[in-house]
């Protein structure tokens, strides 16, 4: 059975990615941190496509928990293989640097950057052994351009972009590609409290993107057509920044 793991699959972009991968025939491992009801809704969306899935609860920022839950899953499912990993879980805790406290800095860096490391470590070995794998990291325009009020988030996402490029070169010979997607403003819980009207006016397409528009790019990166693309960052931002 070909499996895909999506971190932060319970809501927003992660949910749309889970459903898209299910449409492509993957058995989807839906990771979430705490919102089980939302994760169940994603699972319903996955099974509605005719595919299968299961929930996997762990905090991507907690290395011991990732080792226990995800490492345990890998250990207990030797007949299954996680061929696609989408490192999507992320949070933002915005503040100007002047007022930012240690917790805000550490939380955001830990979940995005250390989360990438903790989760990828658990699935990379099998990808290398099978000489087949696709890793897609959800970064952000903020990690490319830098956004005021987001030094923590910009640093974490820029870190993941660097790691994407380095890992891509390490594993290319083994048939594993590593790419990143950098969304601009996408309509999810994460952007719910932003002033959409005002911010959309700055976007050349004059609107926020949808989670499904991001999921479409994930589908491209996992496809055979993208087999020679690695170490890339794809912007999905309605022309906001190129
Ligand atoms: P969202 O709607 O806030 O959903 C966040 C998801 O991440 C939820 O499934 C949540 O699980 C999960 N999550 C949070 N912390 C976690 C942790 N420690 N361990 C495991 N899962 C965790 O976010 P989104 O807008 O879909 O964003 C998805 C990704 O895209 C993030 O990496 C974000 O930085 C990036 N991004 C988003 C935008 C945007 O405009 N929305 C733009 C650029 C980049 P629970 O449901 O259990 O809380």
Short mmCIF file of N, CA and C in Angstrom, two decimals, residues 84-213:
data_model
loop_
_atom_site.label_atom_id
_atom_site.label_comp_id
_atom_site.label_asym_id
_atom_site.label_seq_id
_atom_site.Cartn_x
_atom_site.Cartn_y
_atom_site.Cartn_z
N UNK A 84 5.35 9.41 0.62
CA UNK A 84 5.19 10.87 0.54
C UNK A 84 5.10 11.44 1.96
N UNK A 85 5.92 12.45 2.22
CA UNK A 85 5.85 13.16 3.51
C UNK A 85 5.60 14.63 3.22
N UNK A 86 4.54 15.18 3.79
CA UNK A 86 4.29 16.61 3.66
C UNK A 86 4.44 17.22 5.06
N UNK A 87 5.53 17.95 5.26
CA UNK A 87 5.77 18.63 6.53
C UNK A 87 5.00 19.95 6.50
N UNK A 88 3.78 19.89 7.00
CA UNK A 88 2.88 21.04 6.87
C UNK A 88 2.55 21.71 8.20
N UNK A 89 2.68 20.99 9.31
CA UNK A 89 2.27 21.55 10.62
C UNK A 89 3.03 22.85 10.87
N UNK A 90 2.30 23.85 11.34
CA UNK A 90 2.96 25.12 11.63
C UNK A 90 2.04 26.01 12.43
N UNK A 91 2.63 26.94 13.15
CA UNK A 91 1.87 27.94 13.90
C UNK A 91 2.53 29.29 13.67
N UNK A 92 1.78 30.33 14.01
CA UNK A 92 2.44 31.64 14.06
C UNK A 92 2.09 32.33 15.38
N UNK A 93 3.06 33.02 15.93
CA UNK A 93 2.85 33.81 17.16
C UNK A 93 3.53 35.14 16.90
N UNK A 94 2.81 36.02 16.20
CA UNK A 94 3.41 37.26 15.71
C UNK A 94 3.61 38.29 16.82
N UNK A 95 4.71 38.98 16.70
CA UNK A 95 5.00 40.10 17.59
C UNK A 95 6.20 40.83 17.02
N UNK A 96 6.25 42.12 17.22
CA UNK A 96 7.48 42.82 16.85
C UNK A 96 8.61 42.27 17.73
N UNK A 97 9.79 42.19 17.17
CA UNK A 97 10.94 41.61 17.88
C UNK A 97 11.14 42.28 19.24
N UNK A 98 10.90 43.58 19.29
CA UNK A 98 11.08 44.35 20.52
C UNK A 98 10.27 43.76 21.68
N UNK A 99 9.08 43.26 21.36
CA UNK A 99 8.19 42.71 22.39
C UNK A 99 8.17 41.17 22.43
N UNK A 100 8.86 40.55 21.51
CA UNK A 100 8.76 39.09 21.44
C UNK A 100 9.43 38.44 22.65
N UNK A 101 8.75 37.47 23.25
CA UNK A 101 9.36 36.78 24.38
C UNK A 101 9.95 35.43 23.95
N UNK A 102 10.68 34.81 24.84
CA UNK A 102 11.38 33.55 24.53
C UNK A 102 10.39 32.47 24.07
N UNK A 103 9.23 32.43 24.73
CA UNK A 103 8.26 31.39 24.40
C UNK A 103 7.77 31.54 22.96
N UNK A 104 7.47 32.77 22.58
CA UNK A 104 6.98 33.01 21.20
C UNK A 104 8.05 32.60 20.19
N UNK A 105 9.28 32.96 20.47
CA UNK A 105 10.37 32.59 19.55
C UNK A 105 10.51 31.06 19.48
N UNK A 106 10.63 30.44 20.67
CA UNK A 106 10.91 29.00 20.73
C UNK A 106 9.77 28.15 20.18
N UNK A 107 8.53 28.53 20.48
CA UNK A 107 7.38 27.73 20.00
C UNK A 107 7.38 27.64 18.48
N UNK A 108 7.53 28.80 17.85
CA UNK A 108 7.40 28.85 16.38
C UNK A 108 8.57 28.14 15.71
N UNK A 109 9.78 28.40 16.22
CA UNK A 109 10.95 27.74 15.63
C UNK A 109 10.88 26.23 15.89
N UNK A 110 10.44 25.86 17.07
CA UNK A 110 10.40 24.43 17.42
C UNK A 110 9.43 23.67 16.53
N UNK A 111 8.24 24.22 16.32
CA UNK A 111 7.25 23.46 15.56
C UNK A 111 7.61 23.40 14.07
N UNK A 112 8.01 24.53 13.49
CA UNK A 112 8.31 24.50 12.05
C UNK A 112 9.65 23.85 11.74
N UNK A 113 10.69 24.30 12.42
CA UNK A 113 12.04 23.86 12.02
C UNK A 113 12.42 22.53 12.68
N UNK A 114 12.29 22.44 13.99
CA UNK A 114 12.60 21.17 14.65
C UNK A 114 11.58 20.11 14.26
N UNK A 115 10.34 20.54 14.03
CA UNK A 115 9.29 19.60 13.58
C UNK A 115 9.70 18.94 12.27
N UNK A 116 10.21 19.74 11.35
CA UNK A 116 10.70 19.18 10.06
C UNK A 116 11.74 18.10 10.34
N UNK A 117 12.69 18.40 11.23
CA UNK A 117 13.78 17.46 11.53
C UNK A 117 13.24 16.19 12.21
N UNK A 118 12.42 16.40 13.24
CA UNK A 118 11.93 15.26 14.02
C UNK A 118 11.15 14.27 13.16
N UNK A 119 10.29 14.80 12.30
CA UNK A 119 9.40 13.93 11.52
C UNK A 119 10.17 13.30 10.35
N UNK A 120 10.96 14.11 9.65
CA UNK A 120 11.67 13.59 8.47
C UNK A 120 12.62 12.47 8.87
N UNK A 121 13.27 12.62 10.03
CA UNK A 121 14.19 11.59 10.50
C UNK A 121 13.53 10.21 10.60
N UNK A 122 12.25 10.19 10.93
CA UNK A 122 11.57 8.91 11.14
C UNK A 122 11.20 8.20 9.84
N UNK A 123 11.11 8.94 8.75
CA UNK A 123 10.63 8.30 7.50
C UNK A 123 11.71 8.24 6.42
N UNK A 124 12.78 8.99 6.60
CA UNK A 124 13.80 9.09 5.55
C UNK A 124 14.49 7.77 5.26
N UNK A 125 14.80 7.05 6.33
CA UNK A 125 15.56 5.81 6.17
C UNK A 125 14.89 4.85 5.18
N UNK A 126 13.59 4.64 5.34
CA UNK A 126 12.88 3.72 4.43
C UNK A 126 12.84 4.25 3.01
N UNK A 127 12.72 5.58 2.86
CA UNK A 127 12.73 6.16 1.51
C UNK A 127 14.07 5.87 0.83
N UNK A 128 15.15 6.00 1.60
CA UNK A 128 16.49 5.77 1.03
C UNK A 128 16.66 4.30 0.68
N UNK A 129 16.17 3.43 1.55
CA UNK A 129 16.28 1.99 1.29
C UNK A 129 15.50 1.59 0.05
N UNK A 130 14.30 2.19 -0.10
CA UNK A 130 13.43 1.84 -1.24
C UNK A 130 13.80 2.64 -2.49
N UNK A 131 14.70 3.60 -2.32
CA UNK A 131 15.11 4.47 -3.43
C UNK A 131 13.90 5.15 -4.08
N UNK A 132 13.03 5.65 -3.22
CA UNK A 132 11.80 6.26 -3.69
C UNK A 132 11.22 7.12 -2.58
N UNK A 133 10.95 8.36 -2.87
CA UNK A 133 10.32 9.19 -1.84
C UNK A 133 10.13 10.62 -2.31
N UNK A 134 9.12 11.23 -1.73
CA UNK A 134 8.84 12.63 -2.04
C UNK A 134 8.62 13.36 -0.72
N UNK A 135 9.43 14.38 -0.46
CA UNK A 135 9.26 15.18 0.76
C UNK A 135 8.89 16.60 0.31
N UNK A 136 7.80 17.11 0.86
CA UNK A 136 7.36 18.46 0.51
C UNK A 136 7.19 19.25 1.81
N UNK A 137 7.88 20.36 1.89
CA UNK A 137 7.86 21.19 3.10
C UNK A 137 7.04 22.45 2.87
N UNK A 138 6.09 22.69 3.77
CA UNK A 138 5.25 23.89 3.64
C UNK A 138 5.98 25.04 4.32
N UNK A 139 6.49 25.95 3.53
CA UNK A 139 7.18 27.11 4.10
C UNK A 139 6.28 28.33 3.94
N UNK A 140 6.82 29.46 3.57
CA UNK A 140 5.98 30.66 3.49
C UNK A 140 6.72 31.77 2.75
N UNK A 141 5.95 32.64 2.17
CA UNK A 141 6.48 33.89 1.63
C UNK A 141 7.33 34.60 2.70
N UNK A 142 6.88 34.47 3.94
CA UNK A 142 7.56 35.12 5.07
C UNK A 142 9.00 34.62 5.21
N UNK A 143 9.25 33.37 4.84
CA UNK A 143 10.60 32.80 4.95
C UNK A 143 11.50 33.22 3.80
N UNK A 144 10.91 33.73 2.73
CA UNK A 144 11.69 34.18 1.58
C UNK A 144 11.96 35.67 1.68
N UNK A 145 10.89 36.40 1.96
CA UNK A 145 10.95 37.85 1.91
C UNK A 145 11.23 38.46 3.28
N UNK A 146 10.79 37.74 4.33
CA UNK A 146 10.82 38.32 5.68
C UNK A 146 9.63 39.24 5.83
N UNK A 147 8.88 39.08 6.92
CA UNK A 147 7.74 39.98 7.15
C UNK A 147 7.85 40.58 8.54
N UNK A 148 7.65 41.88 8.66
CA UNK A 148 7.74 42.51 9.98
C UNK A 148 6.69 41.92 10.92
N UNK A 149 7.08 41.72 12.17
CA UNK A 149 6.16 41.10 13.14
C UNK A 149 6.29 39.59 13.15
N UNK A 150 7.18 39.07 12.28
CA UNK A 150 7.30 37.61 12.18
C UNK A 150 8.77 37.17 12.17
N UNK A 151 9.61 37.78 12.97
CA UNK A 151 11.02 37.35 12.94
C UNK A 151 11.13 35.87 13.29
N UNK A 152 10.30 35.41 14.23
CA UNK A 152 10.33 33.99 14.62
C UNK A 152 9.89 33.11 13.44
N UNK A 153 8.77 33.47 12.85
CA UNK A 153 8.17 32.67 11.76
C UNK A 153 9.04 32.75 10.51
N UNK A 154 9.53 33.95 10.18
CA UNK A 154 10.40 34.09 9.00
C UNK A 154 11.67 33.26 9.17
N UNK A 155 12.24 33.30 10.39
CA UNK A 155 13.47 32.54 10.65
C UNK A 155 13.22 31.04 10.54
N UNK A 156 12.10 30.61 11.11
CA UNK A 156 11.79 29.17 11.08
C UNK A 156 11.59 28.69 9.64
N UNK A 157 10.83 29.46 8.87
CA UNK A 157 10.54 29.03 7.48
C UNK A 157 11.78 29.14 6.61
N UNK A 158 12.59 30.19 6.82
CA UNK A 158 13.85 30.31 6.06
C UNK A 158 14.76 29.13 6.41
N UNK A 159 14.74 28.70 7.67
CA UNK A 159 15.52 27.54 8.08
C UNK A 159 15.09 26.29 7.33
N UNK A 160 13.80 26.12 7.19
CA UNK A 160 13.29 24.93 6.49
C UNK A 160 13.66 25.01 4.99
N UNK A 161 13.68 26.22 4.44
CA UNK A 161 14.08 26.37 3.03
C UNK A 161 15.55 25.92 2.87
N UNK A 162 16.41 26.34 3.78
CA UNK A 162 17.81 25.91 3.72
C UNK A 162 17.94 24.41 3.86
N UNK A 163 17.19 23.84 4.78
CA UNK A 163 17.23 22.39 5.00
C UNK A 163 16.72 21.64 3.77
N UNK A 164 15.70 22.21 3.12
CA UNK A 164 15.14 21.59 1.90
C UNK A 164 16.24 21.48 0.84
N UNK A 165 16.97 22.56 0.65
CA UNK A 165 17.99 22.59 -0.40
C UNK A 165 19.16 21.66 -0.07
N UNK A 166 19.53 21.61 1.22
CA UNK A 166 20.65 20.75 1.63
C UNK A 166 20.26 19.27 1.52
N UNK A 167 19.09 18.93 2.07
CA UNK A 167 18.66 17.53 2.06
C UNK A 167 18.44 17.04 0.63
N UNK A 168 17.92 17.92 -0.22
CA UNK A 168 17.67 17.54 -1.63
C UNK A 168 18.95 17.02 -2.26
N UNK A 169 20.07 17.67 -1.96
CA UNK A 169 21.35 17.25 -2.55
C UNK A 169 21.88 15.97 -1.91
N UNK A 170 21.56 15.78 -0.62
CA UNK A 170 22.03 14.57 0.07
C UNK A 170 21.36 13.32 -0.48
N UNK A 171 20.09 13.43 -0.84
CA UNK A 171 19.32 12.20 -1.13
C UNK A 171 18.93 12.04 -2.60
N UNK A 172 19.37 12.96 -3.45
CA UNK A 172 18.96 12.91 -4.86
C UNK A 172 19.35 11.60 -5.52
N UNK A 173 20.53 11.10 -5.21
CA UNK A 173 21.01 9.84 -5.84
C UNK A 173 20.13 8.66 -5.48
N UNK A 174 19.43 8.77 -4.37
CA UNK A 174 18.59 7.66 -3.90
C UNK A 174 17.14 7.79 -4.33
N UNK A 175 16.88 8.64 -5.30
CA UNK A 175 15.52 8.72 -5.85
C UNK A 175 14.53 9.44 -4.95
N UNK A 176 15.04 10.23 -4.02
CA UNK A 176 14.14 10.98 -3.13
C UNK A 176 14.23 12.46 -3.50
N UNK A 177 13.09 13.09 -3.75
CA UNK A 177 13.10 14.53 -4.01
C UNK A 177 12.60 15.28 -2.77
N UNK A 178 13.14 16.49 -2.61
CA UNK A 178 12.77 17.34 -1.47
C UNK A 178 12.50 18.74 -2.00
N UNK A 179 11.28 19.19 -1.87
CA UNK A 179 10.91 20.51 -2.37
C UNK A 179 10.09 21.26 -1.32
N UNK A 180 9.92 22.54 -1.55
CA UNK A 180 9.14 23.36 -0.61
C UNK A 180 8.09 24.16 -1.38
N UNK A 181 7.02 24.45 -0.69
CA UNK A 181 5.96 25.30 -1.23
C UNK A 181 5.84 26.52 -0.32
N UNK A 182 5.85 27.69 -0.93
CA UNK A 182 5.78 28.93 -0.15
C UNK A 182 4.47 29.67 -0.46
N UNK A 183 3.43 29.41 0.34
CA UNK A 183 2.18 30.13 0.10
C UNK A 183 2.28 31.59 0.56
N UNK A 184 1.43 32.42 -0.06
CA UNK A 184 1.23 33.78 0.43
C UNK A 184 0.05 33.73 1.39
N UNK A 185 -0.98 34.52 1.13
CA UNK A 185 -2.17 34.50 2.01
C UNK A 185 -3.15 33.43 1.54
N UNK A 186 -3.39 32.45 2.41
CA UNK A 186 -4.34 31.37 2.10
C UNK A 186 -5.44 31.40 3.16
N UNK A 187 -6.67 31.21 2.71
CA UNK A 187 -7.83 31.29 3.62
C UNK A 187 -7.91 30.06 4.52
N UNK A 188 -7.44 30.20 5.75
CA UNK A 188 -7.53 29.10 6.73
C UNK A 188 -7.71 29.73 8.12
N UNK A 189 -7.75 28.87 9.13
CA UNK A 189 -7.84 29.37 10.51
C UNK A 189 -6.65 30.29 10.83
N UNK A 190 -5.49 29.99 10.23
CA UNK A 190 -4.29 30.77 10.55
C UNK A 190 -4.41 32.23 10.12
N UNK A 191 -5.20 32.47 9.09
CA UNK A 191 -5.33 33.84 8.58
C UNK A 191 -6.70 34.44 8.91
N UNK A 192 -7.49 33.69 9.72
CA UNK A 192 -8.88 34.10 9.96
C UNK A 192 -9.01 35.48 10.58
N UNK A 193 -8.04 35.84 11.45
CA UNK A 193 -8.22 37.12 12.13
C UNK A 193 -7.56 38.28 11.38
N UNK A 194 -6.97 38.01 10.23
CA UNK A 194 -6.36 39.09 9.45
C UNK A 194 -7.45 39.88 8.73
N UNK A 195 -7.12 41.11 8.36
CA UNK A 195 -8.06 41.93 7.61
C UNK A 195 -7.95 41.55 6.13
N UNK A 196 -8.82 40.61 5.73
CA UNK A 196 -8.70 40.02 4.39
C UNK A 196 -8.88 41.05 3.29
N UNK A 197 -9.84 41.94 3.49
CA UNK A 197 -10.13 42.92 2.44
C UNK A 197 -8.91 43.81 2.18
N UNK A 198 -8.33 44.28 3.28
CA UNK A 198 -7.18 45.18 3.17
C UNK A 198 -5.96 44.47 2.57
N UNK A 199 -5.70 43.24 3.05
CA UNK A 199 -4.51 42.51 2.58
C UNK A 199 -4.69 42.01 1.15
N UNK A 200 -5.91 41.59 0.81
CA UNK A 200 -6.15 41.10 -0.55
C UNK A 200 -5.92 42.20 -1.58
N UNK A 201 -6.13 43.43 -1.16
CA UNK A 201 -5.94 44.55 -2.08
C UNK A 201 -4.46 44.69 -2.48
N UNK A 202 -3.56 44.13 -1.66
CA UNK A 202 -2.12 44.18 -1.99
C UNK A 202 -1.70 43.05 -2.93
N UNK A 203 -2.60 42.07 -3.10
CA UNK A 203 -2.27 40.90 -3.93
C UNK A 203 -2.69 41.19 -5.37
N UNK A 204 -1.78 41.03 -6.35
CA UNK A 204 -2.17 41.29 -7.74
C UNK A 204 -3.45 40.56 -8.16
N UNK A 205 -3.68 39.36 -7.66
CA UNK A 205 -4.92 38.64 -8.01
C UNK A 205 -6.11 39.10 -7.18
N UNK A 206 -5.83 39.99 -6.23
CA UNK A 206 -6.90 40.65 -5.48
C UNK A 206 -7.72 39.73 -4.59
N UNK A 207 -7.12 38.63 -4.17
CA UNK A 207 -7.84 37.71 -3.29
C UNK A 207 -6.84 36.83 -2.55
N UNK A 208 -7.32 36.18 -1.46
CA UNK A 208 -6.54 35.14 -0.79
C UNK A 208 -6.65 33.86 -1.62
N UNK A 209 -5.65 32.98 -1.48
CA UNK A 209 -5.72 31.68 -2.14
C UNK A 209 -6.53 30.70 -1.31
N UNK A 210 -6.81 29.54 -1.90
CA UNK A 210 -7.55 28.50 -1.18
C UNK A 210 -6.60 27.34 -0.85
N UNK A 211 -6.92 26.59 0.21
CA UNK A 211 -6.10 25.42 0.53
C UNK A 211 -6.00 24.45 -0.66
N UNK A 212 -7.07 24.35 -1.43
CA UNK A 212 -7.06 23.42 -2.57
C UNK A 212 -6.05 23.85 -3.62
N UNK A 213 -5.83 25.18 -3.74
CA UNK A 213 -4.85 25.66 -4.72
C UNK A 213 -3.42 25.29 -4.28
#
